[in-house]
Tab-separated table of C-alpha atoms and ligand atoms in Angstrom:
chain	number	residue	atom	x	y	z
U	1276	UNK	CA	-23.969	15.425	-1.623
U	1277	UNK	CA	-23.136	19.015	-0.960
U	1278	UNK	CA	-23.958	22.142	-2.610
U	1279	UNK	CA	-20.836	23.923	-1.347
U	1280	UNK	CA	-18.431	24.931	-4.782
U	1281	UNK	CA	-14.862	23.735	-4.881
U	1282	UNK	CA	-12.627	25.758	-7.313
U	1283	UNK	CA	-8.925	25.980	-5.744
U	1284	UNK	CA	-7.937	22.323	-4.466
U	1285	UNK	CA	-4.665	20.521	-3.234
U	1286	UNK	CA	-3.144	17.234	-3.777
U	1287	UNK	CA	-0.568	15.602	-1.598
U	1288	UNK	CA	0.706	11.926	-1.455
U	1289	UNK	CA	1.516	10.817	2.261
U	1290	UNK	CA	2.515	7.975	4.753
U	1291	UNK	CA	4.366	4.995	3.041
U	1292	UNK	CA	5.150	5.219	-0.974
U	1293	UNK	CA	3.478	3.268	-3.422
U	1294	UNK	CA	4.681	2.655	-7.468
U	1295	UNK	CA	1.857	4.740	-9.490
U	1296	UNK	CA	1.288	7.472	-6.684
U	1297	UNK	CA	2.436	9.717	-9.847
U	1298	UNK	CA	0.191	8.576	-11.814
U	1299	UNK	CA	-2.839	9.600	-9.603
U	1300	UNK	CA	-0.940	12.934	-9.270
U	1301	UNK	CA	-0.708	13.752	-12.762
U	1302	UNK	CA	-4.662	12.579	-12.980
U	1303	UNK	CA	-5.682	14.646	-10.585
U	1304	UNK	CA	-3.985	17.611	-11.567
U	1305	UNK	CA	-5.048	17.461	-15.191
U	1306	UNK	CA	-9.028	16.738	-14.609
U	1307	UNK	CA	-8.540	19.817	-11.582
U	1308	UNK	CA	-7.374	21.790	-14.890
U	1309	UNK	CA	-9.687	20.360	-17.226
U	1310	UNK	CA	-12.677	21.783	-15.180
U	1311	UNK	CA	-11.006	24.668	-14.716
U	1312	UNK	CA	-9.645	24.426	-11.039
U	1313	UNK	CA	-6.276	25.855	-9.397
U	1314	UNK	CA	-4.429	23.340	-8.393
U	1315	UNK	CA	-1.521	23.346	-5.954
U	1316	UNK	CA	0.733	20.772	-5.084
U	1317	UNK	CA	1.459	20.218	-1.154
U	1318	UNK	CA	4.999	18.214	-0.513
U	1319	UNK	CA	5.796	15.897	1.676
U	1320	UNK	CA	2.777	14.291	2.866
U	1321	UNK	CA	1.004	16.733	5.382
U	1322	UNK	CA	4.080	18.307	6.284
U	1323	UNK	CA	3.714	20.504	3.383
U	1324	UNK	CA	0.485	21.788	4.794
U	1325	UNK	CA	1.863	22.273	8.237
U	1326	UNK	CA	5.512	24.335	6.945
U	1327	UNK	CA	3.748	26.251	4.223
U	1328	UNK	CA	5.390	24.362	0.962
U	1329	UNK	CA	2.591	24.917	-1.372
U	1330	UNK	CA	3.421	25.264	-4.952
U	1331	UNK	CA	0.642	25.679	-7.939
U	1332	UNK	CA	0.784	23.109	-10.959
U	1333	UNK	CA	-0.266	23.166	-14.034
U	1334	UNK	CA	-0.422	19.979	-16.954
U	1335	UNK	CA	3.559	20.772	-17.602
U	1336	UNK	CA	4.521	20.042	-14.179
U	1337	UNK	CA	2.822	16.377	-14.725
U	1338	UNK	CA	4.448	15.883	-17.593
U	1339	UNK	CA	6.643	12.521	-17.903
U	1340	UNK	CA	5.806	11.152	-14.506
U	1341	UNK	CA	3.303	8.613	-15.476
U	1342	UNK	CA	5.898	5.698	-15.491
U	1343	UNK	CA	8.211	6.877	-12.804
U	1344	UNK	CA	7.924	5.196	-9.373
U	1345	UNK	CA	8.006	7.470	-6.104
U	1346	UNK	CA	6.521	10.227	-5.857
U	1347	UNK	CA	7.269	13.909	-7.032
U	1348	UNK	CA	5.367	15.379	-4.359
U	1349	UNK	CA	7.806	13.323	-1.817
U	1350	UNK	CA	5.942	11.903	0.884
U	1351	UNK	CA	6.692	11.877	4.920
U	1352	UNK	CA	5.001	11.076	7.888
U	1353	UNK	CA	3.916	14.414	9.817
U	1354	UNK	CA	4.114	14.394	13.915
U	1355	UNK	CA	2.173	17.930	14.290
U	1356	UNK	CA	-0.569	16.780	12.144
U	1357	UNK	CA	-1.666	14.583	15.024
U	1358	UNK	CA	-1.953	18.091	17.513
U	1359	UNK	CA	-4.720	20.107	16.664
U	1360	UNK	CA	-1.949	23.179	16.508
U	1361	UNK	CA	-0.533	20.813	13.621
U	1362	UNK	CA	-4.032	21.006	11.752
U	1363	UNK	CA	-4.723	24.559	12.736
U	1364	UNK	CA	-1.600	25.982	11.025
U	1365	UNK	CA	-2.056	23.343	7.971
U	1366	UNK	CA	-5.663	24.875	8.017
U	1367	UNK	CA	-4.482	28.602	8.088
U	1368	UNK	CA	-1.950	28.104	4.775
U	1369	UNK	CA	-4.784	26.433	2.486
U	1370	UNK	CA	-6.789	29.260	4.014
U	1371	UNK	CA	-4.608	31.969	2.666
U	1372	UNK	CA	-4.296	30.462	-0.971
U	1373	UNK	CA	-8.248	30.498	-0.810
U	1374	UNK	CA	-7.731	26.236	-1.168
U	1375	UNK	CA	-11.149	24.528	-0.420
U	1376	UNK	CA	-10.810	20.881	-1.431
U	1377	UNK	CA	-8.034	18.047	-1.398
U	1378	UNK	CA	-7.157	14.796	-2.714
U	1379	UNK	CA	-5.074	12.695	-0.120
U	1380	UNK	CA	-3.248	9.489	-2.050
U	1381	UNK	CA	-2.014	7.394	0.689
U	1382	UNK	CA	-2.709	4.668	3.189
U	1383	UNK	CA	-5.220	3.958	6.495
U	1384	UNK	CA	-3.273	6.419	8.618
U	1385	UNK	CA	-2.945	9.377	5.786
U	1386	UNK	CA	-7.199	8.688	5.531
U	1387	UNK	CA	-7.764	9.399	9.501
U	1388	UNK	CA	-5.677	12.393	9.669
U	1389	UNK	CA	-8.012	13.315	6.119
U	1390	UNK	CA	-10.793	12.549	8.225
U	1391	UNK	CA	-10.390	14.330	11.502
U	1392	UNK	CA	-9.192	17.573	9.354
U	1393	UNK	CA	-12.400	17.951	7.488
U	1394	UNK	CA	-14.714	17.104	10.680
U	1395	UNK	CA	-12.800	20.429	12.547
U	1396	UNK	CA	-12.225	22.205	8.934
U	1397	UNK	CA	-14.721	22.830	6.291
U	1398	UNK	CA	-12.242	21.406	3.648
U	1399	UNK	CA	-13.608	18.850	1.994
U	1400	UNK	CA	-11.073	15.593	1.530
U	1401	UNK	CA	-11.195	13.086	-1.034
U	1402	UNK	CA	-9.173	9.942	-0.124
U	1403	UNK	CA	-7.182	7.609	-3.056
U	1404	UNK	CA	-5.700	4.297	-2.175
U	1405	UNK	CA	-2.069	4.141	-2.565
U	1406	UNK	CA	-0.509	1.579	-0.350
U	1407	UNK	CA	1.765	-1.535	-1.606
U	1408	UNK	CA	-0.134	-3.332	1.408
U	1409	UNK	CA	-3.717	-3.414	-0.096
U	1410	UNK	CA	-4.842	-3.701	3.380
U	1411	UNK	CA	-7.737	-0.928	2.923
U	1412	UNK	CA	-11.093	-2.262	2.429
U	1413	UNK	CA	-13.518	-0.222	-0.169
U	1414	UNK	CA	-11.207	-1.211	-2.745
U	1415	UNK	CA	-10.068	-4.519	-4.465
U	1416	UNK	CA	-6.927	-2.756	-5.924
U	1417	UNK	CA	-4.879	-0.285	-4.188
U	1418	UNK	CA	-2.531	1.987	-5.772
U	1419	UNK	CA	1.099	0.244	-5.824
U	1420	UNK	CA	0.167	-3.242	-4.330
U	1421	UNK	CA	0.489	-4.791	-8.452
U	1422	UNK	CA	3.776	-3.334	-8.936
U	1423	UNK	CA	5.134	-4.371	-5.776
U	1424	UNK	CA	3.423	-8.237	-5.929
U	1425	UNK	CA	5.366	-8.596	-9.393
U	1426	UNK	CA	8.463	-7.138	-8.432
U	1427	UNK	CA	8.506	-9.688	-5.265
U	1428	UNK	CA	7.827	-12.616	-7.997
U	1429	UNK	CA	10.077	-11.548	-10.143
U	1430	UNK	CA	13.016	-11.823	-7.433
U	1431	UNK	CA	11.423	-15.081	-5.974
U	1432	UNK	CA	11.642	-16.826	-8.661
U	1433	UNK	CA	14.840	-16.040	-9.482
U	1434	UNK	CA	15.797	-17.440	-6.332
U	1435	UNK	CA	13.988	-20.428	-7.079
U	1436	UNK	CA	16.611	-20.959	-9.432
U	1437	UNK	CA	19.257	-21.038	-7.048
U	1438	UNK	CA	17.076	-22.780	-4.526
U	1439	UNK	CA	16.695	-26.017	-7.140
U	1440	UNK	CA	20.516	-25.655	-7.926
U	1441	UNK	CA	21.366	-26.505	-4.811
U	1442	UNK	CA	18.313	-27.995	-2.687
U	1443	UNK	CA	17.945	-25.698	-0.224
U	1444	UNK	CA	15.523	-24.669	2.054
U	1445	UNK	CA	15.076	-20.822	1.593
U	1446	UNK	CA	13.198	-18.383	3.534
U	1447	UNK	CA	11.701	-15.029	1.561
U	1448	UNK	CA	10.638	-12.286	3.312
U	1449	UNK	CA	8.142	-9.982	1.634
U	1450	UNK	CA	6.933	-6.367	3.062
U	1451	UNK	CA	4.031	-6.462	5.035
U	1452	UNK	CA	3.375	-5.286	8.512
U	1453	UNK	CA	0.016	-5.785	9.306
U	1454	UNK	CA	-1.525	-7.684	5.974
U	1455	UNK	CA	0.071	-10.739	4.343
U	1456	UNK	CA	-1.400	-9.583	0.753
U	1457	UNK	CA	2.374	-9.705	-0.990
U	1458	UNK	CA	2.887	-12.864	0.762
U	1459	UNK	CA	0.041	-14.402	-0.276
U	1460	UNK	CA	-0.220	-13.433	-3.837
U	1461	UNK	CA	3.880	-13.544	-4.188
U	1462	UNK	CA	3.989	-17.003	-2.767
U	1463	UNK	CA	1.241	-18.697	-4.905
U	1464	UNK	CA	2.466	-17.047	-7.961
U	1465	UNK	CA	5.623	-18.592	-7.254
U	1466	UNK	CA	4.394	-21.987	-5.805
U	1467	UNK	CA	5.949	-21.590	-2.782
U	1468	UNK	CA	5.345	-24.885	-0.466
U	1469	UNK	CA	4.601	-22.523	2.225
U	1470	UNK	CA	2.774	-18.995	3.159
U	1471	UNK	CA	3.356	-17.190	6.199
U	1472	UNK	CA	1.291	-14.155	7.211
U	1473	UNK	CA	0.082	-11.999	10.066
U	1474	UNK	CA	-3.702	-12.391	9.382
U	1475	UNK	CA	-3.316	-16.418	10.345
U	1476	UNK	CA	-1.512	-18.182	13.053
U	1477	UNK	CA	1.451	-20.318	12.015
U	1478	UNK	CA	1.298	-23.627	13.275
U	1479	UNK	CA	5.237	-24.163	13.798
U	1480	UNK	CA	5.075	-27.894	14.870
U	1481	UNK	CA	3.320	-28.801	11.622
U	1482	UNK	CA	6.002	-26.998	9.462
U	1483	UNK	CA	8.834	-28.454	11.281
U	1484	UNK	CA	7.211	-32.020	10.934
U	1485	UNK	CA	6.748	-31.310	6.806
U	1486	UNK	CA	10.084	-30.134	6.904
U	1487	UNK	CA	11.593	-32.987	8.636
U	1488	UNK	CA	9.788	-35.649	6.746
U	1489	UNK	CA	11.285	-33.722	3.612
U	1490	UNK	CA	14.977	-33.763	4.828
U	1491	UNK	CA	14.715	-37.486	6.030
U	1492	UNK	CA	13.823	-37.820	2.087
U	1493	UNK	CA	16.592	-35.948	1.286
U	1494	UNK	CA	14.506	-34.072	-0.734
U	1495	UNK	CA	14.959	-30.694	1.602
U	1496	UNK	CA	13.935	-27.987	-1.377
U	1497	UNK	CA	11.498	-25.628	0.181
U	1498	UNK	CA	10.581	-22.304	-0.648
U	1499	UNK	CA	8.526	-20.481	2.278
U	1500	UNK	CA	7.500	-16.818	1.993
U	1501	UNK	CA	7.101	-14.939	5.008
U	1502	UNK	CA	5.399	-11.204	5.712
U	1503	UNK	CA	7.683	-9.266	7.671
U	1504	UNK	CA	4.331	-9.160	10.357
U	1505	UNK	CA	3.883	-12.681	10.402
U	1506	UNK	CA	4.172	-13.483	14.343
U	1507	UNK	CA	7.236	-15.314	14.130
U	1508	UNK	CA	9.010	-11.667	13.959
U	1509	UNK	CA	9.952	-12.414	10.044
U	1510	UNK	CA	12.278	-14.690	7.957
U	1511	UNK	CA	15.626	-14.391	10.483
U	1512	UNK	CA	13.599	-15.162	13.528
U	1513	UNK	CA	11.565	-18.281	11.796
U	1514	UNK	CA	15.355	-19.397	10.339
U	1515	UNK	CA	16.670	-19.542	13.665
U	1516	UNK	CA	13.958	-21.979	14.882
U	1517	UNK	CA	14.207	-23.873	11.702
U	1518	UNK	CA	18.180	-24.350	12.611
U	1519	UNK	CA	17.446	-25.191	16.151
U	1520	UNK	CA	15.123	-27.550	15.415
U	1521	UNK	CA	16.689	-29.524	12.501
U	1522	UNK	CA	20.379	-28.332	12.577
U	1523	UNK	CA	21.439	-30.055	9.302
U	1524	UNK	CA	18.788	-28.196	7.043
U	1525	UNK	CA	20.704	-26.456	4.264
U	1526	UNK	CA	18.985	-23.316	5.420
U	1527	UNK	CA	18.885	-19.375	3.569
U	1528	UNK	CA	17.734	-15.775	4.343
U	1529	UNK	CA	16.325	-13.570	1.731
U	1530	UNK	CA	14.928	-10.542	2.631
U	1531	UNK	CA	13.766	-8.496	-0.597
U	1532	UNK	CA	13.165	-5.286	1.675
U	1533	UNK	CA	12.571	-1.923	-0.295
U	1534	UNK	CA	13.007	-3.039	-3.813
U	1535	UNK	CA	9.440	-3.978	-3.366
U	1536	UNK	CA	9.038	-0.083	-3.335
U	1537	UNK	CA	10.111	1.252	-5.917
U	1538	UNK	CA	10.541	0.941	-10.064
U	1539	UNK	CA	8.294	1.814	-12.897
U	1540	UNK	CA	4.669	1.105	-12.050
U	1541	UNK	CA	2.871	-1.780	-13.825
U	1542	UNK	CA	0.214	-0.908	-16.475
U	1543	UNK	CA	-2.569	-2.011	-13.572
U	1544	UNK	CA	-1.210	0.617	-11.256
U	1545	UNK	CA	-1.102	3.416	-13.943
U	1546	UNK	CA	-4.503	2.481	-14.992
U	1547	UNK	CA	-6.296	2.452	-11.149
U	1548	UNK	CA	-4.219	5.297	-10.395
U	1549	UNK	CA	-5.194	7.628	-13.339
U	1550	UNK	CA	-8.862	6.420	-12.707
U	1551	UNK	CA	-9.037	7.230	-9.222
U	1552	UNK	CA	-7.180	10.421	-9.960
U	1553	UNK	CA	-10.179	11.274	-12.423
U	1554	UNK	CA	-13.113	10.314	-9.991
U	1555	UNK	CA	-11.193	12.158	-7.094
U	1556	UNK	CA	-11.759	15.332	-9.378
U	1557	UNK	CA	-14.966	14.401	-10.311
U	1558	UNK	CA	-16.115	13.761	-6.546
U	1559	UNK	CA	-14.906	17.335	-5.385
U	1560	UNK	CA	-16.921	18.958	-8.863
U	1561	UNK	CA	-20.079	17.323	-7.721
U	1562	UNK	CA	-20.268	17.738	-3.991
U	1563	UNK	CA	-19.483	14.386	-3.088
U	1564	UNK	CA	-17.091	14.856	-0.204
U	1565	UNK	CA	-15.376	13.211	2.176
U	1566	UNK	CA	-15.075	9.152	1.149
U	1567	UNK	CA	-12.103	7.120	-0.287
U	1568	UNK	CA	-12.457	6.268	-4.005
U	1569	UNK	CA	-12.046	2.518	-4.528
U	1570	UNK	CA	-12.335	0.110	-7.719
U	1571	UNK	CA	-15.098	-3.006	-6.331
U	1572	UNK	CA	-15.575	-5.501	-9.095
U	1573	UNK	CA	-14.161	-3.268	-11.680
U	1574	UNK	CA	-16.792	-0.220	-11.302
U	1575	UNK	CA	-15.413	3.144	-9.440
U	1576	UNK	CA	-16.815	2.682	-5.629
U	1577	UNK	CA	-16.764	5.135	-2.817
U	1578	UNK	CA	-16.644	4.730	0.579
U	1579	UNK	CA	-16.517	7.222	3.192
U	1580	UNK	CA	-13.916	8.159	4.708
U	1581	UNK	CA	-14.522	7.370	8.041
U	1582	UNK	CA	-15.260	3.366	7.389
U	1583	UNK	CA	-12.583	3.256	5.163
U	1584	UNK	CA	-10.232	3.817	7.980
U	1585	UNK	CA	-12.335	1.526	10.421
U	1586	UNK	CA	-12.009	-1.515	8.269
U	1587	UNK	CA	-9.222	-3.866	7.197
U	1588	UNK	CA	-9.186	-5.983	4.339
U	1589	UNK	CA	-9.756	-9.765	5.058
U	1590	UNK	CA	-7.862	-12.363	3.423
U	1591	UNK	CA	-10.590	-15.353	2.568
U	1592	UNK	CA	-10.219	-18.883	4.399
U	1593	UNK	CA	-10.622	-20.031	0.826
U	1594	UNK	CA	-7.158	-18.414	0.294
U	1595	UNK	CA	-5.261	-20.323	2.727
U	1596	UNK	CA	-7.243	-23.535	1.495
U	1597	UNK	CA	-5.776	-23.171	-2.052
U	1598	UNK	CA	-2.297	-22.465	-0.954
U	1599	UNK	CA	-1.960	-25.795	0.947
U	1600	UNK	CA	-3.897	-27.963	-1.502
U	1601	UNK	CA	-1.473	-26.685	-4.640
U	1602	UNK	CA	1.969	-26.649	-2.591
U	1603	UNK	CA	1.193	-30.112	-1.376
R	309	ADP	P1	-0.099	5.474	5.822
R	309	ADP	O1	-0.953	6.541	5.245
R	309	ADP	O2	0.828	4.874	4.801
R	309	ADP	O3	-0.907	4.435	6.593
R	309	ADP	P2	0.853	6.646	8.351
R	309	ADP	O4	0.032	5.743	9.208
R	309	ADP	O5	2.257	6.864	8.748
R	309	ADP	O6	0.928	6.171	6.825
R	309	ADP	O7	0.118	8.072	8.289
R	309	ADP	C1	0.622	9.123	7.510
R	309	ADP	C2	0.408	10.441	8.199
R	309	ADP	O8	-0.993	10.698	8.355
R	309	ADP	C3	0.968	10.559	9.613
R	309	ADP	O9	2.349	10.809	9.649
R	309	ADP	C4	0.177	11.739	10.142
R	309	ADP	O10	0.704	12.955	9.671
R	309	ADP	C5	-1.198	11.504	9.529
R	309	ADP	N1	-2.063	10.772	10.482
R	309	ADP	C6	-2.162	9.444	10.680
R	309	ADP	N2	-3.054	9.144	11.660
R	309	ADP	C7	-3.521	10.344	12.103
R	309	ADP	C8	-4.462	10.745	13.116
R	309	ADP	N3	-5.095	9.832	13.880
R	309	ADP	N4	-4.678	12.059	13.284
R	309	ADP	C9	-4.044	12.993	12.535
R	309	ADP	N5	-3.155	12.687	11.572
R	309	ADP	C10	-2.885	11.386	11.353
């Protein structure tokens, strides 16, 4: 815990957007006013710190924003924020406005620039979790992933529909890099008969045999969810080895792309977001600086900043078990 006294502090969403990023905005910058901080808003991610596009707020400017998706503040992804000139010049405008603490709501990357600003700057950085990936460990919900999960079910099961209309064998592809998390949770939710994700590898000759064995049956109706990461390069590269391999399968391509995004966030995502935004506030008040605030089996958990960006989140073996034992 420090001593040191924050009273003028900045908030700024960065890196990829996340439903309920307002939310933690609006949080934030009521609790800043409620203990009587300043409170600016930065736009555009840390590009806002590096161009000088600093704007004070007050409760009016958060006013309506709760259920919007996006994120007022914008968001971008900053190249000069990686050169120390970048952090100097982002430095030297909070400097000038007399701005001594910030709240950072965004993913693993937005947390290590956080982190290697406050070891050069004495700004103190509080980091919130607002990712559709929930790939962060520290926390077991991140800030967007609910709203995105649901509004991937929502679609798949609609295509379901369509799917059992016609037998088909359809391929979904869900958003997710590096971590299968909207994969997984999309696909069981919607029973898919098979879950494809970067943190495992896909054994292909097994799927083609189940697949096979299904078409000799004539009974070819197969839904299969894949994370744009999964090694197979995503739902159009697994489709064309799918065709290759058993040319007469009634085969579609679905790839939900950015929808997963946006829209209204879900009343999870407005809740964790608000709450972090409080604690944020609460963490910069009582000299508790530096560390991501996360939600571990429902209680407010913090973890610093530097772990936070060193470790993933693991999807359990237990997982994977499930999915196979209910889709068979
Ligand atoms: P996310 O926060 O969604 O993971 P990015 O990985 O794109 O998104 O990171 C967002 C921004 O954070 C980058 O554009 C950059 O400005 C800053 N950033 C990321 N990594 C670093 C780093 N190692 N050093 C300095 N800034 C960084």
């Amino acid at each position: 815990m420090s001593t040191k006294k924050v009273n003028k502090i900045g908030v700024l969403t960065s890196g990829g957007d996340a439903p309920g990023m307002n939310a933690a905005v609006r949080a934030v910058v009521r609790t800043g006013i409620y203990h009587g901080l300043d409170v600016f808003g930065i736009m555009r991610g840390y590009s806002g710190m590096v161009d000088d596009d600093i704007f004070p707020m007050d409760s009016r400017s958060v006013a309506n924003i709760i259920q919007r998706g996006g994120t007022i503040l914008k968001t971008a992804r900053c190249k000069e924020f990686f050169e120390p000139e970048g952090r100097k010049k982002a430095y030297e405008n909070l400097k000038k406005r007399g701005i001594d603490g910030l709240v950072i709501i965004g993913g693993d990357g937005s947390f290590r620039g956080a982190q290697r600003f406050s070891n050069e700057y004495d700004i103190p950085c509080i980091g919130l979790p607002g990712t559709i990936d929930k790939d962060i460990a520290g926390s077991d919900f991140t800030i967007g992933f609910d709203t995105a999960v649901n509004t991937a079910v929502e679609a798949i099961d609609k295509i379901r529909d369509t799917m059992d209309a016609h037998d088909r064998l359809f391929l979904v592809e869900v958003m997710g890099r590096d971590a299968g998390y909207i994969a997984l949770h999309s696909g069981i939710a919607t029973g898919a008969e098979n879950i494809l994700i970067p943190e495992t590898k896909t054994d292909i000759e097994e799927l083609i045999q189940s697949l096979t064995e299904k078409e000799k049956r004539k009974k070819l109706v197969n839904l299969i969810v894949v994370a744009e990461g999964d090694e197979f390069g995503g739902a159009n590269e697994l489709a064309k080895v799918i065709k290759e391999r058993i040319p007469q399968a009634d085969t579609r391509v679905c790839i939900l792309g950015h929808i997963q995004r946006g829209g209204s966030p879900s009343c999870l995502d407005r809740l964790i977001a608000s709450n972090m935004g409080y604690h944020a506030v609460e963490c910069l008040i009582k000299g508790r600086f530096n560390v991501m605030v996360g939600i571990v089996n429902n209680k407010v958990h913090f973890t610093p900043l530097d772990k936070a960006v060193k470790q993933k989140q693991r999807i359990s073996a237990e997982w994977m078990k499930i999915v196979k034992i209910l889709a068979s």
